[in-house]
XYZ file of C-alpha atoms in Angstrom:
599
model
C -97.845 5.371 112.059
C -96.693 8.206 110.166
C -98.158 8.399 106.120
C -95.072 7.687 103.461
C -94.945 10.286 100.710
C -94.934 9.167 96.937
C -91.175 10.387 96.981
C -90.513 7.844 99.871
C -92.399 4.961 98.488
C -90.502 5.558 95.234
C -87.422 4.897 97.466
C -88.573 1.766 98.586
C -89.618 0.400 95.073
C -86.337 1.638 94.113
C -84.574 -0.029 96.812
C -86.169 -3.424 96.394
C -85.960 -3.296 92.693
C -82.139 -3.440 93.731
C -82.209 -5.714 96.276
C -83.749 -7.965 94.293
C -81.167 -7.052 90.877
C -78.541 -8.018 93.647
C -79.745 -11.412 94.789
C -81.004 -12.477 91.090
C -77.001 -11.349 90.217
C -76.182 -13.234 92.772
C -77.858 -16.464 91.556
C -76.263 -15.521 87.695
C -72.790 -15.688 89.537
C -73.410 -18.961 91.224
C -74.286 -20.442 88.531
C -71.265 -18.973 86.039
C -69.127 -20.220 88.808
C -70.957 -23.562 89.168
C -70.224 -23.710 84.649
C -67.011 -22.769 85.374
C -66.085 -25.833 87.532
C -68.406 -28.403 85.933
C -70.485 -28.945 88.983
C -73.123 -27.925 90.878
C -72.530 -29.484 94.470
C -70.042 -31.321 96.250
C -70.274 -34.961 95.179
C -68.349 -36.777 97.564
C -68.074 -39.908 94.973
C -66.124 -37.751 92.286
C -63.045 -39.002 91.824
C -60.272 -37.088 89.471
C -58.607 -39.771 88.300
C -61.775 -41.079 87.283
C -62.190 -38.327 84.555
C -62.572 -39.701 81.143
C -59.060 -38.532 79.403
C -59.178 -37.509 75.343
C -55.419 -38.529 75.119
C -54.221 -40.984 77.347
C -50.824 -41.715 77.625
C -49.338 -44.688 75.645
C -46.859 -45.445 78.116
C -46.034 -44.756 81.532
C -41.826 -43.950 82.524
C -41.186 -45.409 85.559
C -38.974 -43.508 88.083
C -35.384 -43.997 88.290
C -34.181 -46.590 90.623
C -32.883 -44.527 93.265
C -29.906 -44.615 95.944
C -26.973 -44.499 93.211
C -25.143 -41.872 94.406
C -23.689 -40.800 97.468
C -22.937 -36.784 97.542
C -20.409 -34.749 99.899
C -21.568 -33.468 102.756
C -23.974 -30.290 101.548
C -23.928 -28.229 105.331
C -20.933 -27.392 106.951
C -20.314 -28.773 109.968
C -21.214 -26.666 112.669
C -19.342 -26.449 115.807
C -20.512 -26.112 119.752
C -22.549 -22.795 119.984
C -21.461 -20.884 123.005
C -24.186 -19.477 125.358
C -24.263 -15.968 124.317
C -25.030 -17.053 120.696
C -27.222 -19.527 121.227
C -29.178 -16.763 123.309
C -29.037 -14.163 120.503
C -29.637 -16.275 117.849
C -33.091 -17.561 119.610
C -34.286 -14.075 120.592
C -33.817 -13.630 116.559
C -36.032 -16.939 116.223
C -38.205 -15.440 118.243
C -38.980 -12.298 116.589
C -39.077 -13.955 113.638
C -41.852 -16.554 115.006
C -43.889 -13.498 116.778
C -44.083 -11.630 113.156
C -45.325 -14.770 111.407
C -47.855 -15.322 114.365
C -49.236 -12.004 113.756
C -49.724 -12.556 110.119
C -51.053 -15.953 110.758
C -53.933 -14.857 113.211
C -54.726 -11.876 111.255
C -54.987 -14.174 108.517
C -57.073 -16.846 110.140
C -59.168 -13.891 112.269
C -60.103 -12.233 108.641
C -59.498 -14.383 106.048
C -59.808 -18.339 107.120
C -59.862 -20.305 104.099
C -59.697 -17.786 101.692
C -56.154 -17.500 99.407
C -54.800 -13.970 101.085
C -55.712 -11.534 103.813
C -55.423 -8.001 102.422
C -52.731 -6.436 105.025
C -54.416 -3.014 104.795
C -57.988 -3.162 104.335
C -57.942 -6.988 105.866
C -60.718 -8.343 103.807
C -60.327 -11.891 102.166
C -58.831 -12.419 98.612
C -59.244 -15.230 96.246
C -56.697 -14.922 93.861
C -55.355 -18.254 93.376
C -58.438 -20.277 93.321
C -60.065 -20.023 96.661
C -58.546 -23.246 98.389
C -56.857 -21.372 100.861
C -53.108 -20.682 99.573
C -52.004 -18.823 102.373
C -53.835 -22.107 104.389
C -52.108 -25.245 102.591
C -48.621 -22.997 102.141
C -48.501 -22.786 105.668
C -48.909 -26.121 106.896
C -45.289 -27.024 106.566
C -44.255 -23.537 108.610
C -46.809 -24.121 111.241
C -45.291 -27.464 112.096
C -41.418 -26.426 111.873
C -42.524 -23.507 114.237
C -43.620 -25.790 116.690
C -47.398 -24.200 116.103
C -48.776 -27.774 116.570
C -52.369 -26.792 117.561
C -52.710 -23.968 114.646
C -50.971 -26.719 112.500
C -53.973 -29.519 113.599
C -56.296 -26.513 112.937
C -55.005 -25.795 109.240
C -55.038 -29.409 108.378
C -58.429 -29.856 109.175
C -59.357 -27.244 107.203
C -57.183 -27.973 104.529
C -58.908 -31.660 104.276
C -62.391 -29.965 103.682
C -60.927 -28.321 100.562
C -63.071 -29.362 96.754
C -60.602 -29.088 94.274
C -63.116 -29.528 91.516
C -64.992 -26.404 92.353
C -62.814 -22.755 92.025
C -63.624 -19.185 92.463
C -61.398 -19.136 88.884
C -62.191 -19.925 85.203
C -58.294 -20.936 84.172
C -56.182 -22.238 86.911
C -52.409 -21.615 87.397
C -51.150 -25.152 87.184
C -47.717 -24.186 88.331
C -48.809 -22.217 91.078
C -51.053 -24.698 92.242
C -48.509 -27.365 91.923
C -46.075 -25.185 93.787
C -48.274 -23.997 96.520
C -50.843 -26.039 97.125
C -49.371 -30.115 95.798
C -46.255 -28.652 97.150
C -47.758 -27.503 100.554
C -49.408 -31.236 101.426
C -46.224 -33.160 100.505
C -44.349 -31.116 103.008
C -46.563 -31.479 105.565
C -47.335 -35.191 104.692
C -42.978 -35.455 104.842
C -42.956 -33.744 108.185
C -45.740 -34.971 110.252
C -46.780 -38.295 108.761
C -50.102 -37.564 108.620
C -51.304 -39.963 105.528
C -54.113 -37.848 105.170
C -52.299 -34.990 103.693
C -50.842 -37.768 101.374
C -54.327 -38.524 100.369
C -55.037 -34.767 99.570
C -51.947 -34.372 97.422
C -52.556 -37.896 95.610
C -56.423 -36.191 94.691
C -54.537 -32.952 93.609
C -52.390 -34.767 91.694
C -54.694 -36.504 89.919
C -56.666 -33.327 88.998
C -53.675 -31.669 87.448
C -52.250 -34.825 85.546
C -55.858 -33.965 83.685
C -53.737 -30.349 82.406
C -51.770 -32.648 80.397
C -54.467 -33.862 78.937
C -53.580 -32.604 74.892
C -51.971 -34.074 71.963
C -48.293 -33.521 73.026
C -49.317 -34.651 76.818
C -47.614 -31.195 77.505
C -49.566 -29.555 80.552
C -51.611 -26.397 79.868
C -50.110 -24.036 81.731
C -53.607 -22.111 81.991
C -56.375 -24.476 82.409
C -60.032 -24.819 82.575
C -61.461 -27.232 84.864
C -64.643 -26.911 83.641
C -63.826 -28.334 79.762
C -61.734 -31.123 80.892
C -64.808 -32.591 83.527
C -67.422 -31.889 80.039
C -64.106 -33.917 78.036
C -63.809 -30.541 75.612
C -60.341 -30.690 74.785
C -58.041 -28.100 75.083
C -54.061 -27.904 74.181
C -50.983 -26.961 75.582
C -50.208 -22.652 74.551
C -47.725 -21.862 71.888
C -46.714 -19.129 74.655
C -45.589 -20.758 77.867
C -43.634 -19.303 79.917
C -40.917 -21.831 80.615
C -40.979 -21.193 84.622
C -44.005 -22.565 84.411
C -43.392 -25.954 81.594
C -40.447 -26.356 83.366
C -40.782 -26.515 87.242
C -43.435 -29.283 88.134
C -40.530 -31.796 87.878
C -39.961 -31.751 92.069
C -43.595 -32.434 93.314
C -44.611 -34.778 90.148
C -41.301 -36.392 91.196
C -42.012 -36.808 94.796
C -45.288 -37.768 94.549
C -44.398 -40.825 92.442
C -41.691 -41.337 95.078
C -44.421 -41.487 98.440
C -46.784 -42.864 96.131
C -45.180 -45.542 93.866
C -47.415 -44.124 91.005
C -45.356 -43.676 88.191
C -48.335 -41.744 86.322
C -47.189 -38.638 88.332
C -43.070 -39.238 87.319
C -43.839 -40.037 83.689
C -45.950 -36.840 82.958
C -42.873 -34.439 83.240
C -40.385 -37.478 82.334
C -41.359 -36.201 79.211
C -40.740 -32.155 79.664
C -37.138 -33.371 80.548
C -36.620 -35.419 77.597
C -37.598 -32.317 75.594
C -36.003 -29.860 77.784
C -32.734 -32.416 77.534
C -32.541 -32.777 73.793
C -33.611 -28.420 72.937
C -31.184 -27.235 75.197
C -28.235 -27.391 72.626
C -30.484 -25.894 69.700
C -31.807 -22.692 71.143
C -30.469 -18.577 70.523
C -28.069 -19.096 73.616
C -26.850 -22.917 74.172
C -27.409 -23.684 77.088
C -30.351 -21.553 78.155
C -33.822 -21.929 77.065
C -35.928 -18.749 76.265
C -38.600 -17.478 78.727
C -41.151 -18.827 76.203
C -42.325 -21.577 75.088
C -43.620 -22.879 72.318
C -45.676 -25.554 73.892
C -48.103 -26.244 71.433
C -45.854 -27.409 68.802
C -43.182 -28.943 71.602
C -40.870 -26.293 70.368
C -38.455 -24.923 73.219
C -35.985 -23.006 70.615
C -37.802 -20.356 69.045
C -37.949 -17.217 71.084
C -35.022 -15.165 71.905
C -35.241 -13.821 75.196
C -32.989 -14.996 77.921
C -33.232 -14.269 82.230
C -33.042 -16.062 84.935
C -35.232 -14.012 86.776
C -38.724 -13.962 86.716
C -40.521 -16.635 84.165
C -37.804 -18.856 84.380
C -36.243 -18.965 87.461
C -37.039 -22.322 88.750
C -36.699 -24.115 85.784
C -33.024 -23.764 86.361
C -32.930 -23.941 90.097
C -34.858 -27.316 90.007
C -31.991 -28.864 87.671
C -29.351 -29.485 91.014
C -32.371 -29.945 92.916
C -33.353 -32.641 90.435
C -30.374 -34.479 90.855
C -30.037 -34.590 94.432
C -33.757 -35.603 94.773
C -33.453 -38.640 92.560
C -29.938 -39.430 94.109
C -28.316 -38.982 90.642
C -30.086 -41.908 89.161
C -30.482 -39.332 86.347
C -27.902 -37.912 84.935
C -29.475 -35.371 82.900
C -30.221 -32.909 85.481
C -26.564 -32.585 86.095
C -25.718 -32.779 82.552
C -28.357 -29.707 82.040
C -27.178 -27.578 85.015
C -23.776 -27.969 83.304
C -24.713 -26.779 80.141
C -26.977 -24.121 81.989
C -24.299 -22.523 84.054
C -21.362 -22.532 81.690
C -23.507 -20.720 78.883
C -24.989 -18.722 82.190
C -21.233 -17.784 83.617
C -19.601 -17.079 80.008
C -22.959 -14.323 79.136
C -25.246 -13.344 81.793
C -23.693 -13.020 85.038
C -21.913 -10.077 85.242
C -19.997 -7.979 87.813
C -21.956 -4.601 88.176
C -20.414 -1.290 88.248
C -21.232 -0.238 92.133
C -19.751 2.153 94.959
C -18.084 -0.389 96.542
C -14.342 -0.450 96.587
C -12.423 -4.368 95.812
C -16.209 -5.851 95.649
C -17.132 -8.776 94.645
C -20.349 -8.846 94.370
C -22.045 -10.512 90.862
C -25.865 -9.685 89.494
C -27.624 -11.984 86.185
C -28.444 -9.790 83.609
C -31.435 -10.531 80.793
C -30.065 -11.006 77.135
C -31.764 -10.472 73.750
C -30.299 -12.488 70.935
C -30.558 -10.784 67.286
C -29.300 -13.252 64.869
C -27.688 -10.692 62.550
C -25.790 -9.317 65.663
C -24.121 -9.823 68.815
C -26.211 -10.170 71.731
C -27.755 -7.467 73.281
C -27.174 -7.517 76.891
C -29.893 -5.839 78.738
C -28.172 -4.898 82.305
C -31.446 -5.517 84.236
C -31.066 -6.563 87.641
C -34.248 -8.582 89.369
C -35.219 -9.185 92.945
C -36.554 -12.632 91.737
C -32.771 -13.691 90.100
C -31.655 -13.756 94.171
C -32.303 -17.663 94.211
C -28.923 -17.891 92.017
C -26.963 -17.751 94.940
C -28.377 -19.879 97.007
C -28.581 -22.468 93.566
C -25.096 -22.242 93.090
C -23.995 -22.694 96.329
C -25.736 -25.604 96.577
C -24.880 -27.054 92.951
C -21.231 -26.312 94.325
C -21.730 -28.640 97.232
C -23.649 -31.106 95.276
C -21.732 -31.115 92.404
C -18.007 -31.122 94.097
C -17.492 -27.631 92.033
C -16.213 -25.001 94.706
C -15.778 -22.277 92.171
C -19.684 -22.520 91.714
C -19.742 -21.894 95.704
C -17.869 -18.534 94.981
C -20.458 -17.655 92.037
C -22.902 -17.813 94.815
C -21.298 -15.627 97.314
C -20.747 -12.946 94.449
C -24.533 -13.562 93.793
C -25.557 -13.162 96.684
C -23.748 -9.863 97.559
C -24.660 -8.420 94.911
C -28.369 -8.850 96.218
C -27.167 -7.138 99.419
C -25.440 -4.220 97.827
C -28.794 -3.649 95.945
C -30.371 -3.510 99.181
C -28.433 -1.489 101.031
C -28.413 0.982 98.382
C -32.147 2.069 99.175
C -32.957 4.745 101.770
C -35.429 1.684 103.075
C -32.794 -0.969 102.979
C -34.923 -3.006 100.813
C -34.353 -3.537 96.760
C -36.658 -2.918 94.406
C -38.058 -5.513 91.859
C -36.362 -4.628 88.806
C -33.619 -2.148 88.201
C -30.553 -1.694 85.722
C -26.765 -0.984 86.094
C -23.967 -0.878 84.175
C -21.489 -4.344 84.202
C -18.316 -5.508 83.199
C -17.794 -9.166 82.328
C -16.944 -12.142 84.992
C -13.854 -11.941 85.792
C -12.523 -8.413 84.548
C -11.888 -5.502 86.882
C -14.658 -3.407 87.286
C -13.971 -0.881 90.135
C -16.152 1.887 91.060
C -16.623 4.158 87.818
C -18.826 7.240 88.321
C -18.489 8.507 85.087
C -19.344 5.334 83.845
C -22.202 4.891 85.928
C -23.121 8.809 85.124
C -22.937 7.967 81.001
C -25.335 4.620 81.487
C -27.938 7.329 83.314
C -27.486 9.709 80.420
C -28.292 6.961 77.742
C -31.162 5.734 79.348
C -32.966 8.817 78.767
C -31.064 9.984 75.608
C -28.820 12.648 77.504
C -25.531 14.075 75.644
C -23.746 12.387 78.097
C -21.929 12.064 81.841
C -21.427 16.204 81.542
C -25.246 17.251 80.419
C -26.851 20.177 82.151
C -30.011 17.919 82.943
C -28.496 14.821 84.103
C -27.992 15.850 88.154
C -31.949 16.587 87.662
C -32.986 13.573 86.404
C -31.074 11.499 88.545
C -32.191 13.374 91.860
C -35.924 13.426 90.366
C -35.576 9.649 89.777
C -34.047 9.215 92.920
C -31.465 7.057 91.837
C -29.119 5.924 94.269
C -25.311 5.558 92.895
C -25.158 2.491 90.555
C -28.781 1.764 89.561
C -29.327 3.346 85.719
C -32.797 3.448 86.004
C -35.783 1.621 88.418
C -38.499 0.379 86.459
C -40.500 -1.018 88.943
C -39.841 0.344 92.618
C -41.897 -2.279 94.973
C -40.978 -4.857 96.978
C -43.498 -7.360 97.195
C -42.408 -9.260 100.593
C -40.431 -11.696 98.359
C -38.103 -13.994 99.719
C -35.052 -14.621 97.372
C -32.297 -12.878 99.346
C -33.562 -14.692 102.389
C -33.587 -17.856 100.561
C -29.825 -17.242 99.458
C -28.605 -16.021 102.524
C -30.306 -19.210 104.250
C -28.713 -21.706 101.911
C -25.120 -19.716 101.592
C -24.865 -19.600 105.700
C -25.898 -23.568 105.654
C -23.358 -24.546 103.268
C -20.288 -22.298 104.271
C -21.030 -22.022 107.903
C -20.101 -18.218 107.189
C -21.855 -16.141 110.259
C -21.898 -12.780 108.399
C -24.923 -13.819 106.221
C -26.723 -14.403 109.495
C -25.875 -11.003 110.321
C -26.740 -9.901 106.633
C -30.417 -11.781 106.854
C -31.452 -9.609 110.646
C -30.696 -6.361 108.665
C -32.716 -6.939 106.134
C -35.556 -8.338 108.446
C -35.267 -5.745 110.497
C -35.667 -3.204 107.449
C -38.631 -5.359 106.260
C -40.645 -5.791 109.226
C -39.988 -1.826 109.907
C -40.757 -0.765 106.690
C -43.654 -2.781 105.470
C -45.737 -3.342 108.757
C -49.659 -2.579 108.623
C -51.705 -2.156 110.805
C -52.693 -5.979 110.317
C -49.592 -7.534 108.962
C -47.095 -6.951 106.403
C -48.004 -5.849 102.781
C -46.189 -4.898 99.547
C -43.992 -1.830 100.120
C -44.610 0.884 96.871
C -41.760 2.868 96.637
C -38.475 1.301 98.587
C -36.387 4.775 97.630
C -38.416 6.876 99.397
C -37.759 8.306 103.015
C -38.580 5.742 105.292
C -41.683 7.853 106.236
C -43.022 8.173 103.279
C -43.310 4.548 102.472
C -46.753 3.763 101.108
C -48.342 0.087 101.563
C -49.909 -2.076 99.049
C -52.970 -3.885 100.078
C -50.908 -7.441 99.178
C -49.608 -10.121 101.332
C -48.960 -13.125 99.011
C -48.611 -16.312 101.025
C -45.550 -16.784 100.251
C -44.487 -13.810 102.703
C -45.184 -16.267 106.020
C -44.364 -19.772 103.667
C -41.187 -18.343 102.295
C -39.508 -15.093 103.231
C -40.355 -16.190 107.494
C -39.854 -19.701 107.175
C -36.336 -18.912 105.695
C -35.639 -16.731 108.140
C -36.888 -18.698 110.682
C -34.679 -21.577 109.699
C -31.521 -19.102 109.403
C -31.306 -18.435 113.208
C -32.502 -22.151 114.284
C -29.929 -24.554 114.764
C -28.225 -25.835 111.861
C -29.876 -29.416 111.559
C -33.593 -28.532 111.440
C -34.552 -29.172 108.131
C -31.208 -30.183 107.116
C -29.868 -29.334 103.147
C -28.537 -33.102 103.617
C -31.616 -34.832 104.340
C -34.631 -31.588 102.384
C -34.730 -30.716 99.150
C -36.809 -26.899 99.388
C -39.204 -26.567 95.796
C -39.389 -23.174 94.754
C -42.049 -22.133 96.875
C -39.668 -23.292 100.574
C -41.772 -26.317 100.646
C -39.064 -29.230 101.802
C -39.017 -32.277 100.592
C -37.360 -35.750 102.346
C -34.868 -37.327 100.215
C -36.183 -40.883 100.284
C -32.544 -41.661 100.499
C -32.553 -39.574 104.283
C -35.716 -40.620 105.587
C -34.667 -42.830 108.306
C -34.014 -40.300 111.073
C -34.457 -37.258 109.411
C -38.342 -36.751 110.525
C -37.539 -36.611 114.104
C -35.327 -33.466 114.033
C -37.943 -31.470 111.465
C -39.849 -30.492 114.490
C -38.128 -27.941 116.915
């Protein structure tokens, strides 16, 4: 055996000086997790609605008594599809099922239990608590796909899953609620499996313990570890009011499969409060992206979208309604409110290169109360759901004209991604608008100015302006891009889906194979599909984020999916979708409707 030097046996001091740093690290991280979630193993006895709670409710609301309302006919009625459609709209299916297969066995291959598979690098990522999101959001897709064997798989997996214990110190209640509680009562509505019942009943009961504070409002951000040690904690004077407002579907329909009331009564109250502020806020009718939770106060910020942070909270008010068969009228009475504030202010009709358009796009208002308000003309890929809500609020509602505010919706989605050199829209952008209902043809000077006083230019005629605008690479119509990505998200989709189900209208099946034909070409890996960087670039010199969410396969293919499948699977008459595609059955359409949700 060769001698070791000193230099060498320096190396191997060094290296298990390390080795043990790593494993003693290790141990420190185990255990911060292990304080983080309360406990140290899996005690199969532990029981959330066991936990101890420092404020429990006085009284429980019981739901609604339901069945009061019958509603027109939501889908159109489709007639006899002739053979050559029926054989091009199943090749689309098709496609459509072999790209979520892909991303589903890379996920599973890689990543199997973990939240995400990272498209590029295909390592596992825990990012929304390390109970397998991509896992529980799937459950519902794997079974409308007809994946009944990768479906049996997921479930049993999805059983084995410890709430209690998370790779995270603050949870995301609403993303848990809409992903994961979500995910099981889908699955549970679609297969019958009362086991999946039994997992959402045991998530439910761990996140009725978020609205464990003085106010019984949730905390949007919430330790596990305090509430199983009973340190209280309190809802944030900062809530975004996506988030206070849009656990009102799975709550709901968990009291409804359940006959547990607790679930119903705990957001019974962020309606009553949502109900009564809605008058009293900067912009009747609209409630501010935040929140003064703490203090119950839904009126003091003056910041209106209804894009990101508070999307849902207004497409849940129609969905509301329908779910509980109108045995509460406030959801209507809100949506009311909500759109004709909405209509009069913030939808707009955007100055594009489109000749007799009529294509509409939500815009973001400020409110200054020594001033008008200040209409900021920013465009978001995330305010695409209006369409779709409108549409079906139209139906619902027996208001055509809100039908038409979706197709302009909706369109004006398209235009902003067909205005890319990828086909795809970015994630926020700005244009210039005229109000609903005025003229507002194609204006290039107009367009030219908003450029210029973006970037405090002269004006439509300065020297620079061709520069910046080329250097930018703004196509005609967008002002300015602030945030260039696409991030697989499925809004367009989701209008397009709902639009061609209620009008019966085949160009928005046309409309939804361009763009997933520009998606799948665009943002492929080598793995899956990730987060495009730049959509106006070149086609070739698109760059890939390492980021699948799971709502790529659970949303933006499932909606797809269901687009070119025949008209009656998963039915807008018999599902209500939550904001994360997950489709509920409307106790009033159960008899029947289980038997065509498989295909």
């Amino acid at each position: 055996m060769a001698s070791i030097s000193r230099h060498q046996r320096l190396l191997i001091l060094l290296g298990l000086f390390l080795l043990g740093y790593y494993f003693q690290s290790q141990r420190r991280a185990s255990a911060d997790l292990h304080l983080w979630t309360g406990l140290t193993s899996g005690d199969p006895a532990f029981r959330w609605k066991d936990v101890r709670l420092t404020y429990p409710p006085k009284k429980i609301t019981p739901l609604p008594p339901g069945g009061v309302q019958e509603f027109p006919r939501v889908q159109q009625t489709f007639g006899v599809e002739s053979t050559a459609d029926e054989k091009l709209r199943k090749s689309r299916q098709h496609a459509v099922k072999e790209v979520f297969f892909r991303s589903w066995k890379n996920y599973k291959r890689l990543a199997w239990k973990a939240d995400e598979l990272t498209p590029v690098t295909g390592k596992p990522k825990n990012n929304y608590g390390g109970w397998g999101a991509s896992l529980v959001d799937n459950l519902d897709t794997l079974w409308i796909m007809g994946l009944k064997d990768e479906f049996d798989l997921a479930v049993s997996a999805a059983l084995a899953i410890r709430f209690e214990s998370s790779t995270l110190r603050e949870i995301n209640v609403f993303e848990t609620t809409i992903r994961y509680l979500g995910g099981f009562l889908s699955a549970y509505d679609l297969s019958g499996d009362s086991r999946l019942l039994s997992k959402a009943i045991e998530l439910g009961d761990m996140l009725l313990v978020a609205f464990d504070t003085r106010n019984h409002l949730p905390v949007t951000r919430w330790r596990i570890d305090k509430s199983l040690h009973s340190k209280g904690q309190e809802a944030q004077d900062n809530s975004l009011l996506a988030e206070i407002g849009s656990l009102s579907l799975e709550f709901t329909h968990l009291a409804q499969l359940t006959g547990d009331d607790r679930y119903y009564s705990a957001i019974e109250h962020i309606t009553t409060l949502l109900t009564v502020q809605q008058p009293l806020t900067h912009l009747p009718g609209l409630w501010p992206v935040l929140l003064d939770a703490l203090d119950a106060n839904f009126t003091r910020h003056n910041t209106f979208t209804m894009g990101g942070m508070a999307d849902s909270a207004y497409e849940y008010l129609p969905k509301m309604h329908f779910l509980l068969s109108g045995s509460d009228p406030r959801y209507a009475h809100m949506y009311s409110l909500f759109s004709t504030t909405a209509l009069a202010h913030m939808i707009r009709t955007p100055n594009i290169p489109i000749e007799n358009h009529s294509a509409l796009i939500p815009i973001d208002i400020a409110i200054d109360s020594l001033a008008a308000p200040y209409l900021h003309e920013q465009g978001q890929h995330l305010s695409c759901f209006a369409g779709g809500m409108f549409a079906l609020a139209g139906r619902l509602l027996s208001l055509p004209s809100h039908v038409d505010i979706g197709r302009g919706l909706t369109e004006g989605c398209l235009w902003a991604y067909s205005a890319t050199p990828t086909g795809i829209m970015p994630e926020l952008f700005t244009v210039t608008t005229c109000p609903l209902g005025t003229p507002c043809e194609w204006n290039e000077t107009l367009w030219r100015e908003g450029v210029a006083n973006k970037v405090g230019l002269k004006g439509p005629d300065d020297p620079y302006l061709d520069k910046h605008i080329k250097a930018k690479r703004l196509p005609k119509g967008f002002t300015t891009i602030a945030d260039r990505s696409y991030l697989l998200r499925p809004e367009a989709v989701e209008s397009l889906f709902v639009m061609y189900r209620v009008t019966g209208e085949k160009r928005w099946v046309e409309a939804a194979w361009g763009l997933f034909e520009n998606i799948t070409r665009v943002a492929e890996t080598g793995l899956a599909w990730g987060k495009v960087l730049d959509v106006t670039v070149p086609k070739e010199e698109v760059e890939i984020g390492d980021i699948m969410e799971s709502f790529w396969m659970a949303e933006t293919l499932k909606y797809f999916y269901l687009i070119f499948s025949e008209p009656e699977l998963i039915s807008l008459d018999e599902y209500v979708f939550n904001t994360e595609a997950h489709p509920f059955l409307r106790p009033a359409a159960r008899t029947g409707a289980k038997d065509r949700a498989s295909n």
